[in-house]
Coordinates of C-alpha atoms and ligand atoms in Angstrom, one line a residue:
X18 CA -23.5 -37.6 64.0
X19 CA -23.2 -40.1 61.7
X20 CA -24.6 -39.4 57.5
X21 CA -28.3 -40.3 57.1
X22 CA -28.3 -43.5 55.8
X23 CA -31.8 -43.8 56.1
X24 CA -34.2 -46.7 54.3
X25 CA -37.7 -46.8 54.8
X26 CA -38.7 -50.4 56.0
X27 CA -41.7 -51.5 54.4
X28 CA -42.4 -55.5 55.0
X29 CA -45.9 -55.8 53.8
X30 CA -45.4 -53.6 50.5
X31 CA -47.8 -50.7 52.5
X32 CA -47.1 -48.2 49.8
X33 CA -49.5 -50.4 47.7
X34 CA -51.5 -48.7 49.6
X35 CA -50.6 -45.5 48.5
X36 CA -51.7 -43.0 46.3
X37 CA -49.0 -41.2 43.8
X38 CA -49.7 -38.2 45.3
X39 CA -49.0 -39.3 48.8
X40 CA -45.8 -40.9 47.7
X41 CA -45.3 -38.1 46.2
X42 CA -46.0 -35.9 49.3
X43 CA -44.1 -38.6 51.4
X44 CA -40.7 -38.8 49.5
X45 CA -40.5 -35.3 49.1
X46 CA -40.8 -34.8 53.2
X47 CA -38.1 -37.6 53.4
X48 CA -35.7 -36.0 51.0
X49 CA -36.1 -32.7 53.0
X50 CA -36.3 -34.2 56.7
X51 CA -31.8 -36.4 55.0
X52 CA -31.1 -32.8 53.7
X53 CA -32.0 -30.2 56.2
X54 CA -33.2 -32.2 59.8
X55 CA -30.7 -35.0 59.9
X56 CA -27.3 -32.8 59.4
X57 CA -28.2 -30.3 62.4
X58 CA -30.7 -31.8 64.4
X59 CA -27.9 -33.3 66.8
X60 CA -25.9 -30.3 67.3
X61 CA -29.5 -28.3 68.3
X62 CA -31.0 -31.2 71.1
X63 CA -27.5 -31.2 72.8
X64 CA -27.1 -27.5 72.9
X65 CA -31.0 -27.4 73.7
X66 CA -32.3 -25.2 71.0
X67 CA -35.0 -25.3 68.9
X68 CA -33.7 -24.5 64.7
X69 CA -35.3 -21.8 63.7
X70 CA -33.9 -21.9 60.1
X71 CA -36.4 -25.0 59.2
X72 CA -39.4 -23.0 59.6
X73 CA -39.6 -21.9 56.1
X74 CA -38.4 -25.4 55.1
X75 CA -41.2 -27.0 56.9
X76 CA -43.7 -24.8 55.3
X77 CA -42.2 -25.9 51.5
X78 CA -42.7 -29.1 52.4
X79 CA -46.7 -28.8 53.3
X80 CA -46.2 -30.0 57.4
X81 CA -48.3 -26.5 58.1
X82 CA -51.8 -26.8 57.8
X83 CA -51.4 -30.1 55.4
X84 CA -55.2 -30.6 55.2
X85 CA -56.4 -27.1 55.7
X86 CA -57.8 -25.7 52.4
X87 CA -55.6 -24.3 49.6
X88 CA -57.5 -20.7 49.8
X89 CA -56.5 -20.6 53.1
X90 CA -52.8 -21.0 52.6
X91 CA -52.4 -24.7 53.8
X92 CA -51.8 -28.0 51.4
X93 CA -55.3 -28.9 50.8
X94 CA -54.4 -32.5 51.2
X95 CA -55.8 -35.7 52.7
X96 CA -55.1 -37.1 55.9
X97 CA -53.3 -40.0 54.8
X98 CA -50.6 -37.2 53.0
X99 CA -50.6 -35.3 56.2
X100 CA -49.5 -38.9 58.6
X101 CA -46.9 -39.3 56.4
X102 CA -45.9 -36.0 56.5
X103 CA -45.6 -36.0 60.3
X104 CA -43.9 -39.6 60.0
X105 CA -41.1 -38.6 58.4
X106 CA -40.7 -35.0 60.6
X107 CA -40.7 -37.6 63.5
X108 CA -38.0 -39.5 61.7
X109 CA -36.1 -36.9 62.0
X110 CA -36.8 -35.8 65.3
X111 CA -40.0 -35.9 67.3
X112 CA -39.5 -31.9 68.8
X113 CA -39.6 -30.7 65.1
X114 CA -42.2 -33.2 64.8
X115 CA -44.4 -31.4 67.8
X116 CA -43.6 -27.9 66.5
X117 CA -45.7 -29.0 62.8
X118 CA -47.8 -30.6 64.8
X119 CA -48.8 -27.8 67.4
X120 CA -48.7 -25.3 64.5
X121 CA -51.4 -27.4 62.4
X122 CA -53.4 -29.2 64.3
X123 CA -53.7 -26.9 67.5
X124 CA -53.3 -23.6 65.9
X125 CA -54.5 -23.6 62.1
X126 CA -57.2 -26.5 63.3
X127 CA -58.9 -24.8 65.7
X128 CA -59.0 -21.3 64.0
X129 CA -59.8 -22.9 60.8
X130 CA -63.1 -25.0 62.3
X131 CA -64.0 -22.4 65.3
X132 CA -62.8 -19.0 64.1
X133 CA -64.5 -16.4 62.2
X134 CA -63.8 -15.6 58.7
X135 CA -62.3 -13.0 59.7
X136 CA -59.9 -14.5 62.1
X137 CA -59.4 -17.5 59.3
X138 CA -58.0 -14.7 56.4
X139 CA -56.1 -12.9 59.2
X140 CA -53.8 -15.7 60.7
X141 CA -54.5 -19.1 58.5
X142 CA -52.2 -17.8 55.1
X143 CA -49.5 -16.2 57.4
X144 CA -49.2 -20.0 59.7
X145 CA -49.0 -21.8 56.5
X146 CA -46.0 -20.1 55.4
X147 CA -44.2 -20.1 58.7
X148 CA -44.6 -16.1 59.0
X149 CA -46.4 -16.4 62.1
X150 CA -45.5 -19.5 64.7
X151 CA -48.3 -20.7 67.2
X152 CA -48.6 -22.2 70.4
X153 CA -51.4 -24.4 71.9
X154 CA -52.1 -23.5 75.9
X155 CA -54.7 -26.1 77.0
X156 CA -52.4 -27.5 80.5
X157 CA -52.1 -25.8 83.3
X158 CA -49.6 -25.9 86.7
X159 CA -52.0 -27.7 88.5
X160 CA -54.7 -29.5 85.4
X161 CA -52.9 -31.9 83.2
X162 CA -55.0 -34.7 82.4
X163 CA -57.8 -33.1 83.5
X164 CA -58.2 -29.5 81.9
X165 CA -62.2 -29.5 82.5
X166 CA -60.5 -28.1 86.1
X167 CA -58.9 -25.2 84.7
X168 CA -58.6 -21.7 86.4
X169 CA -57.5 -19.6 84.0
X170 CA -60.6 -17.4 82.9
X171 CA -61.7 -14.6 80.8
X172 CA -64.4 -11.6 81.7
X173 CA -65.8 -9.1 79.9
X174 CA -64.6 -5.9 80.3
X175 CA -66.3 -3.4 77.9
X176 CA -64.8 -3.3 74.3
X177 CA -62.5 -6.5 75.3
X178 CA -61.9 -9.3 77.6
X179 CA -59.7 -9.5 80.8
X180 CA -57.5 -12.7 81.1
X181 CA -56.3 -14.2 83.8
X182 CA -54.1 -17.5 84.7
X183 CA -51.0 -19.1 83.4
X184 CA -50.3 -22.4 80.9
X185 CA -47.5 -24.8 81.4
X186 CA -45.7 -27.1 79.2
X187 CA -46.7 -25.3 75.9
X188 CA -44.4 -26.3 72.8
X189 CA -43.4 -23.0 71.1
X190 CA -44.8 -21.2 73.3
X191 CA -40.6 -19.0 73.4
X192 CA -40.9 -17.8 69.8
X193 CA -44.5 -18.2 69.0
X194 CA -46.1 -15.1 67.5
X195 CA -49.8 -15.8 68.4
X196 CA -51.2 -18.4 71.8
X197 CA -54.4 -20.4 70.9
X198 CA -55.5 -20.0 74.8
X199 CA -58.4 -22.3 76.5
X200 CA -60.3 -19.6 79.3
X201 CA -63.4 -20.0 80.8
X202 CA -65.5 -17.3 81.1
X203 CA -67.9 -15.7 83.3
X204 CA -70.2 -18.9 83.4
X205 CA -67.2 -21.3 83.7
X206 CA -67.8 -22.0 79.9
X207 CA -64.7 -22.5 77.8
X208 CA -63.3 -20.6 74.8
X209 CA -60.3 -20.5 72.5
X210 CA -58.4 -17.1 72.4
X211 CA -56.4 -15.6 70.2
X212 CA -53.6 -14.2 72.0
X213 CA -50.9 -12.3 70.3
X214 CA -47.2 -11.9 71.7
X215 CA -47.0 -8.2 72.5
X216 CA -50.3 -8.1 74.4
X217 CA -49.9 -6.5 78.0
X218 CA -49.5 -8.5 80.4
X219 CA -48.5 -11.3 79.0
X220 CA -45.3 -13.7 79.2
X221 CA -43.5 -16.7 77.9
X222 CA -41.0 -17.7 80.1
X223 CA -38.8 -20.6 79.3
X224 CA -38.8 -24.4 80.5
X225 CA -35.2 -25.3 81.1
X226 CA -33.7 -28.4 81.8
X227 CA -35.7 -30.7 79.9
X228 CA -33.7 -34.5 79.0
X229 CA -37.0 -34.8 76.0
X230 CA -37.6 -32.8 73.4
X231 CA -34.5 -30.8 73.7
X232 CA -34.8 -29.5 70.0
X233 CA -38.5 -27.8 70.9
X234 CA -38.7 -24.9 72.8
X235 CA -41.2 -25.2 75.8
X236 CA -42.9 -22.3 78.3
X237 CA -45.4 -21.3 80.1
X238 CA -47.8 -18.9 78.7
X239 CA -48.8 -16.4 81.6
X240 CA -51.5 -13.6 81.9
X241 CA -51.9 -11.1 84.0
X242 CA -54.8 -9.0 83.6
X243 CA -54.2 -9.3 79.5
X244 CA -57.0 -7.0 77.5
X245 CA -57.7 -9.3 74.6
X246 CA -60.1 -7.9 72.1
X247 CA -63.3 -9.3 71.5
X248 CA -63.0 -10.4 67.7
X249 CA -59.7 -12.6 69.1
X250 CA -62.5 -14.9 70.5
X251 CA -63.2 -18.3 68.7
X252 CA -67.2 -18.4 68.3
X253 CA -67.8 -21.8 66.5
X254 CA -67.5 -24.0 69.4
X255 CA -67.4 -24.3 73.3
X256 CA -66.9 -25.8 75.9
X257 CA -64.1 -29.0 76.4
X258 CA -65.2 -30.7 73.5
X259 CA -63.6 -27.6 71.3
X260 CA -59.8 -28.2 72.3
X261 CA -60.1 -32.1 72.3
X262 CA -61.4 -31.7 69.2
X263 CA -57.9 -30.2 68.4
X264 CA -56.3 -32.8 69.8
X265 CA -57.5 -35.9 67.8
X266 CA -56.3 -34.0 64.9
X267 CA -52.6 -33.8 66.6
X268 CA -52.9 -37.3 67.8
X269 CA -53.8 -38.8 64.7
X270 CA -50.6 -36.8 63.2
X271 CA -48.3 -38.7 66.7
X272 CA -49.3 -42.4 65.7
X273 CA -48.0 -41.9 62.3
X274 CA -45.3 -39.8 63.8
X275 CA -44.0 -42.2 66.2
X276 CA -43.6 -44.8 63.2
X277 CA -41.1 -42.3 62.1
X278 CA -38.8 -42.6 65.1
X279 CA -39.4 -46.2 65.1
X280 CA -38.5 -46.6 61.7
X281 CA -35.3 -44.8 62.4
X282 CA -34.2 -46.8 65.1
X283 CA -35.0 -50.0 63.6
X284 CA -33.0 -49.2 60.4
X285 CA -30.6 -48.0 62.3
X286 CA -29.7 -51.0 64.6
X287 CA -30.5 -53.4 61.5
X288 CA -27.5 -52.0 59.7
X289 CA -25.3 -51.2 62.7
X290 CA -25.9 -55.3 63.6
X291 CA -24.7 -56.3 59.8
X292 CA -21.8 -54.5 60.0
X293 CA -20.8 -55.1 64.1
X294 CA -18.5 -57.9 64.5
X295 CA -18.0 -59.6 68.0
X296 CA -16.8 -63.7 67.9
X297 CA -16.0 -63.0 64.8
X298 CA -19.1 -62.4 63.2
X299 CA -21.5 -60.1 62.5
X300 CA -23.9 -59.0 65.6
X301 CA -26.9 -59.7 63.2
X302 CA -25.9 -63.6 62.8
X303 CA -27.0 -63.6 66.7
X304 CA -30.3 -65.2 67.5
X305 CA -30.7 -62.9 70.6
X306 CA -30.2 -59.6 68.2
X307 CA -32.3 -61.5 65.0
X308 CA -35.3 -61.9 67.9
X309 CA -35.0 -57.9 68.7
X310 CA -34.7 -57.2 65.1
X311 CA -37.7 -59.7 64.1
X312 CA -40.2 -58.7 66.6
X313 CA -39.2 -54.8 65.7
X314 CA -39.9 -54.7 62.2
X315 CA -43.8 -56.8 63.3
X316 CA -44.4 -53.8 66.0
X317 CA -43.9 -51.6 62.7
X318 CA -45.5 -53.2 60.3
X319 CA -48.9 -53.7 62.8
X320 CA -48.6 -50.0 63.7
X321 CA -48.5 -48.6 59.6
X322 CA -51.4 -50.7 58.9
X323 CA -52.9 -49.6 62.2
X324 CA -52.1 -45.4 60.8
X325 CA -53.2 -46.0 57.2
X326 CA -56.1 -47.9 58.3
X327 CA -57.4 -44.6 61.1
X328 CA -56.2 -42.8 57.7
X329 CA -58.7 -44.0 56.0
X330 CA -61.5 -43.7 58.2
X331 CA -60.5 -40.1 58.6
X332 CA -60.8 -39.1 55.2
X333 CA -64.3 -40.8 55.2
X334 CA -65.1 -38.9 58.7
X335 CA -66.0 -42.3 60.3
X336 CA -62.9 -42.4 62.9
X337 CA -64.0 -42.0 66.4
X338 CA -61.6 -40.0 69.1
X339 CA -61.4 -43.6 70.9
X340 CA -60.1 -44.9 67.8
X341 CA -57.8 -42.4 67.5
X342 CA -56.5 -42.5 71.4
X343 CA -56.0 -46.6 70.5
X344 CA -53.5 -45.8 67.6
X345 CA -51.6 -42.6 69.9
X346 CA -51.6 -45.1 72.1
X347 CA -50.0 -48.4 70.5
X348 CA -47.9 -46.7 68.2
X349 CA -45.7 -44.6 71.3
X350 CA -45.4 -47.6 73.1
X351 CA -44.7 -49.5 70.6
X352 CA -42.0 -47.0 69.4
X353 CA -40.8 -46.3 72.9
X354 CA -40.5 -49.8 72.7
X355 CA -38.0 -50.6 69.4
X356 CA -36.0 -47.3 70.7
X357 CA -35.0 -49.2 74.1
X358 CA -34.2 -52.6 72.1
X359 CA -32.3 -50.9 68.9
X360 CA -30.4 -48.7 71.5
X361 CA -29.1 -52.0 73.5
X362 CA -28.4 -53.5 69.7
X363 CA -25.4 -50.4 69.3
X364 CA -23.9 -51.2 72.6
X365 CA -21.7 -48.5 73.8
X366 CA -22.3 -46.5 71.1
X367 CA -25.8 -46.4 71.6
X368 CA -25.9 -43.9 74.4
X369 CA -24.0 -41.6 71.7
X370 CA -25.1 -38.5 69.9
X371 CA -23.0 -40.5 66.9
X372 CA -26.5 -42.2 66.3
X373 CA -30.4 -41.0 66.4
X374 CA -31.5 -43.5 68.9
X375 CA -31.2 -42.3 72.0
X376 CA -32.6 -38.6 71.2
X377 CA -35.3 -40.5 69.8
X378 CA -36.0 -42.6 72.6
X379 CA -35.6 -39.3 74.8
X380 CA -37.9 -37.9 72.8
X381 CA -40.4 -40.2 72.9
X382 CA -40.9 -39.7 76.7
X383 CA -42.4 -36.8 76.0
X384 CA -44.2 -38.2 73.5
X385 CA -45.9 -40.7 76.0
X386 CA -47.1 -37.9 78.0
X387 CA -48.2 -34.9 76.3
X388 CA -51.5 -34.7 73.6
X389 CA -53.0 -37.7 76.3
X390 CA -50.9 -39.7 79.1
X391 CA -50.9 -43.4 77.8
X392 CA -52.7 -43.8 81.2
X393 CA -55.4 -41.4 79.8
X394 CA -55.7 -42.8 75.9
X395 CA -56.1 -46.9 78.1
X396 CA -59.0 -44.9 80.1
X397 CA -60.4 -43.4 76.9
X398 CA -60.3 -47.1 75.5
X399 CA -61.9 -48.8 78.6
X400 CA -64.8 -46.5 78.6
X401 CA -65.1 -46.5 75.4
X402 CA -65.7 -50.2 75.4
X403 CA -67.6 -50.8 78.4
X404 CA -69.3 -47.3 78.8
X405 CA -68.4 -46.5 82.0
X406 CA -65.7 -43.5 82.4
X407 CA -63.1 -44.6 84.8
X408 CA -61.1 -41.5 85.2
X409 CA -62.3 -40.3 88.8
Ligands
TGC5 P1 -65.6 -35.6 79.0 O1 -66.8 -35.4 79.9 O2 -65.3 -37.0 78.6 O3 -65.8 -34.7 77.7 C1 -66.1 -33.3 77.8 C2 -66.7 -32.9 76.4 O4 -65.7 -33.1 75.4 C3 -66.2 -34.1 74.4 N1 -65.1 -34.9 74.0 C4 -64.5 -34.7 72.9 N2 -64.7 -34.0 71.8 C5 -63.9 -34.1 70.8 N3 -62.8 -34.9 70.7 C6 -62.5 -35.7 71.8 N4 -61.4 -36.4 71.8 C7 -63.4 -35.6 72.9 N5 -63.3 -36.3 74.1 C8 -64.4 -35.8 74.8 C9 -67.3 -34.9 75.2 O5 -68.2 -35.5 74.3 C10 -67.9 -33.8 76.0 O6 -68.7 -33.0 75.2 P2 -70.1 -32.4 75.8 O7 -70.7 -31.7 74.6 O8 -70.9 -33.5 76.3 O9 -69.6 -31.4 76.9 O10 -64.4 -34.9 79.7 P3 -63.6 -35.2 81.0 O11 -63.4 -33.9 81.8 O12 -64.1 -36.4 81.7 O13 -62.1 -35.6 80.4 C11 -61.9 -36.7 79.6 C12 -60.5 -36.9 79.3 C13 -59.7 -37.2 80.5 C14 -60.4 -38.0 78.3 C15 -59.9 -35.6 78.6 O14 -60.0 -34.5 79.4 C16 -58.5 -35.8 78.1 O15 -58.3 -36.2 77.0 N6 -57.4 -35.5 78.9 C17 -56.0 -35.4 78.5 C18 -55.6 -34.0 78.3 C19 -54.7 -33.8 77.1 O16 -54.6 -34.6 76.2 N7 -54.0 -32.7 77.1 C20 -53.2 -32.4 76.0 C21 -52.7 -31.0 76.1 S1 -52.1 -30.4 74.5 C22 -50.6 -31.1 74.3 O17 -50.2 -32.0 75.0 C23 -49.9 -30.7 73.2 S2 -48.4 -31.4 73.0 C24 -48.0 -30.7 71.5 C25 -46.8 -31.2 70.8 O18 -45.7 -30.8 71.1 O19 -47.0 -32.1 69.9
FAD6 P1 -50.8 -35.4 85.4 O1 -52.1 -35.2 84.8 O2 -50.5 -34.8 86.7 O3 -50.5 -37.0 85.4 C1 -49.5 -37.6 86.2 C2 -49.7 -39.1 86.2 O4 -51.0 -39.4 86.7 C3 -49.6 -39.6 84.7 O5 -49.0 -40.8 84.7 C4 -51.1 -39.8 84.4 O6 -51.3 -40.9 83.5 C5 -51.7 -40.2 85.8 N1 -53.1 -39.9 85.9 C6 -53.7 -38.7 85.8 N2 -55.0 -38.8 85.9 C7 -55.3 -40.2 86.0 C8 -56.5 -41.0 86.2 N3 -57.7 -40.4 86.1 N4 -56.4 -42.3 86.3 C9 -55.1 -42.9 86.2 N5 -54.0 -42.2 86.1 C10 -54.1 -40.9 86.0 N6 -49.8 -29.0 76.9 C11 -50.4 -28.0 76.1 O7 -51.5 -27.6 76.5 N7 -49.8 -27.5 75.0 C12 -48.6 -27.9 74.6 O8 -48.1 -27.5 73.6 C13 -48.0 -29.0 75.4 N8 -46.7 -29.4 75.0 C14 -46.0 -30.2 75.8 C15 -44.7 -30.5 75.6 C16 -43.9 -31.3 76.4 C17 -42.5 -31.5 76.2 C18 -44.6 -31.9 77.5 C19 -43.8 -32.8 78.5 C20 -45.9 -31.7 77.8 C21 -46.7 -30.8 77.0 N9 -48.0 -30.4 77.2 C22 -48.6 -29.5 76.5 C23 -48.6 -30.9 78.5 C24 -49.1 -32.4 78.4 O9 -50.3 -32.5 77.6 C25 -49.3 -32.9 79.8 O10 -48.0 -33.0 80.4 C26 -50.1 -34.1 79.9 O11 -51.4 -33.9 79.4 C27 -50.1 -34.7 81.3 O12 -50.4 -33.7 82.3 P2 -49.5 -33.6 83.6 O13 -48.1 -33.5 83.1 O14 -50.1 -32.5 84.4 O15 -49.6 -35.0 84.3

């Protein structure tokens, strides 16, 4: 793969916008992402393996539990330092991306809001500092978009609780020390558990063959008759509301992620089209490639104001979960988008592992689908607006 080259486009002077601290934050995630992500991250989506040496890296750098409080091991930053923490993972590469993301927002979130203190000193320090990994099992075989239909269930059973049922499609779910795990229980009411690996009865078995996402390990969480004890049982919240509460927090951290990817595949095309020559000139001196290049670096500049603005309104507490599914939304599209054009833009040698497009744009398929289909985040948005929910 080619060196990191890497500039940050930045048309409308956004980091005006920004505090010292979150350039701060920002450029230090950037300097990591050029030293440690970009040399090896090509190398670990062809041979389809997740890189386990950045853990500790990523927990230096603040991308575990960024806004969880400092006594509890995370960064005790703002939400606008934690977006552009997971932008510039995403630069890199969207799987490492997910694996910061599941591990804050899906694992440190939920025990952090729902858990006990107990549960909070236990597991919170240890998933800041990358000791313990976590996975997130909310989808099921045969419940994706809808997990209010989920079968896998909890009873209790004396001095702990049987579970039953199997997850699918769970990033980190291979190496992952402890499972956040959605169960309903006797009353069809649903619960976070903590599930630890080593529990009886329960499996991670591998998802192979993915063209996405290659650098992030996913599995399927299963359970068969696994005796959890009772303190591993969130208490603060129930019901569906609990995980999609999770999941604004991690979709939030995707629409300043995909600007990452976008970013990166715009600055890359820009300075592969100066330097191409066909006819004798530069590829850039082409209206057809100055019209891909234009309208690429607008879709970015709308989406960052778009991030910061939801940024904003999250630190306030104001930002609604429709809000939030509009900016998921826009910003994979629109970086799903600027992958497709700035791939065409390298010609041949777009469809090569020489440059980050392609992975990206493989990535970002994934992206589309998981944390909220782009179907599901237009439904969220139409009932939002007209107050009727269209999704049955
Ligand atoms: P609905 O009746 O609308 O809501 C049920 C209850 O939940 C509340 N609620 C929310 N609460 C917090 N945040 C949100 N975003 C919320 N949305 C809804 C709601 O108020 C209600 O509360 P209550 O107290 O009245 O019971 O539920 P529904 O069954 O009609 O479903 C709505 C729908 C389709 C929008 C929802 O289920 C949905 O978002 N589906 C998509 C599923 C999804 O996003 N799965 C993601 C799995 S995790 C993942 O992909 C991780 S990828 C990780 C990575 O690698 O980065
Ligand atoms: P389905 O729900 O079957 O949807 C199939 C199609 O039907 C989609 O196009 C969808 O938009 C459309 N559709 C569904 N319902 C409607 C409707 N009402 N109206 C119109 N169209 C509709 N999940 C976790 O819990 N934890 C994880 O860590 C996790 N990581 C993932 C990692 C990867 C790489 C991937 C690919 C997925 C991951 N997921 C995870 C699962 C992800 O959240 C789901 O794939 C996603 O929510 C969609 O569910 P599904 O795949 O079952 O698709």
């Amino acid at each position: 793969m080619k060196a990191d080259q890497f500039q940050s486009p930045d048309y409308y002077n956004l980091d005006d916008l920004l505090s010292d601290e979150h350039k701060m934050v920002r450029d230090a995630a950037r300097e990591w992402v050029k030293r440690e992500v970009s040399p090896i991250i090509e190398e670990a989506a062809q041979k389809a393996e997740f890189p386990k040496q950045i853990i500790n890296g990523l927990a230096e750098i603040g991308a575990f539990g960024p806004y969880i409080p400092e006594e509890y091991g995370g960064a005790g930053l703002d939400q606008i330092s934690y977006g552009l923490i997971m932008q510039e993972i995403e630069r890199g590469d969207s799987g490492v991306r997910s694996t910061a993301s599941v591990q804050s927002s899906l694992v440190m979130y939920p025990i952090f809001k729902y858990g006990t203190e107990e549960q909070k000193k236990k597991y919170l320090p240890k998933l800041a500092s990358g000791e313990m990994m976590g996975c997130f099992g909310l989808t099921e075989p045969d419940h994706g978009s809808n997990p209010s239909g989920m079968t896998t269930t909890f009873k209790d059973n004396g001095d702990h609780y049987l579970l039953n049922g199997a997850k699918m499609w769970i990033s980190n779910a291979p190496f992952a020390d402890i499972a956040v795990v959605w169960a309903k229980n006797e009353e069809g009411r649903i619960y976070g558990l903590i599930v630890e690996r080593g529990m009886e009865g329960f499996t991670t078995p591998e998802t192979h063959n993915k063209w996405s996402l290659r650098a992030s390990a996913t599995g399927e969480l299963v359970f068969n008759n696994v005796k959890v004890p009772k303190e591993n049982l969130m208490p603060e919240k129930s019901g569906l509301g609990a995980p999609l509460g999770c999941l604004d927090s991690a979709r939030y951290g995707i629409a300043w992620g995909a600007i990452g990817a976008a970013m990166d595949c715009y600055d890359t095309a820009l300075r592969y089209a100066k330097e191409r020559e066909q006819f004798g000139k530069p590829i850039a001196s082409f209206q057809l490639q100055q019209k891909k290049l234009a309208e690429m670096i607008t879709e970015i500049t709308k989406a960052q104001l778009l991030a910061w603005r939801l940024g904003v309104m999250r630190n306030e507490g104001t930002a609604t979960s429709a809000q939030i599914s509009m900016a998921k939304r826009n910003n994979v599209e629109m970086a799903i988008n600027i992958a497709r054009e700035a791939r065409q833009i390298l010609g041949g040698m777009g469809i090569t592992g020489e440059y980050s497009i392609m992975r990206h744009s493989m990535n970002l398929e994934s992206v589309i689908t998981y944390e909220g289909t782009h179907d599901i985040h237009l439904l969220i948005t139409g009932a939002d607006i007209t107050g009727i929910p269209a999704f049955q």
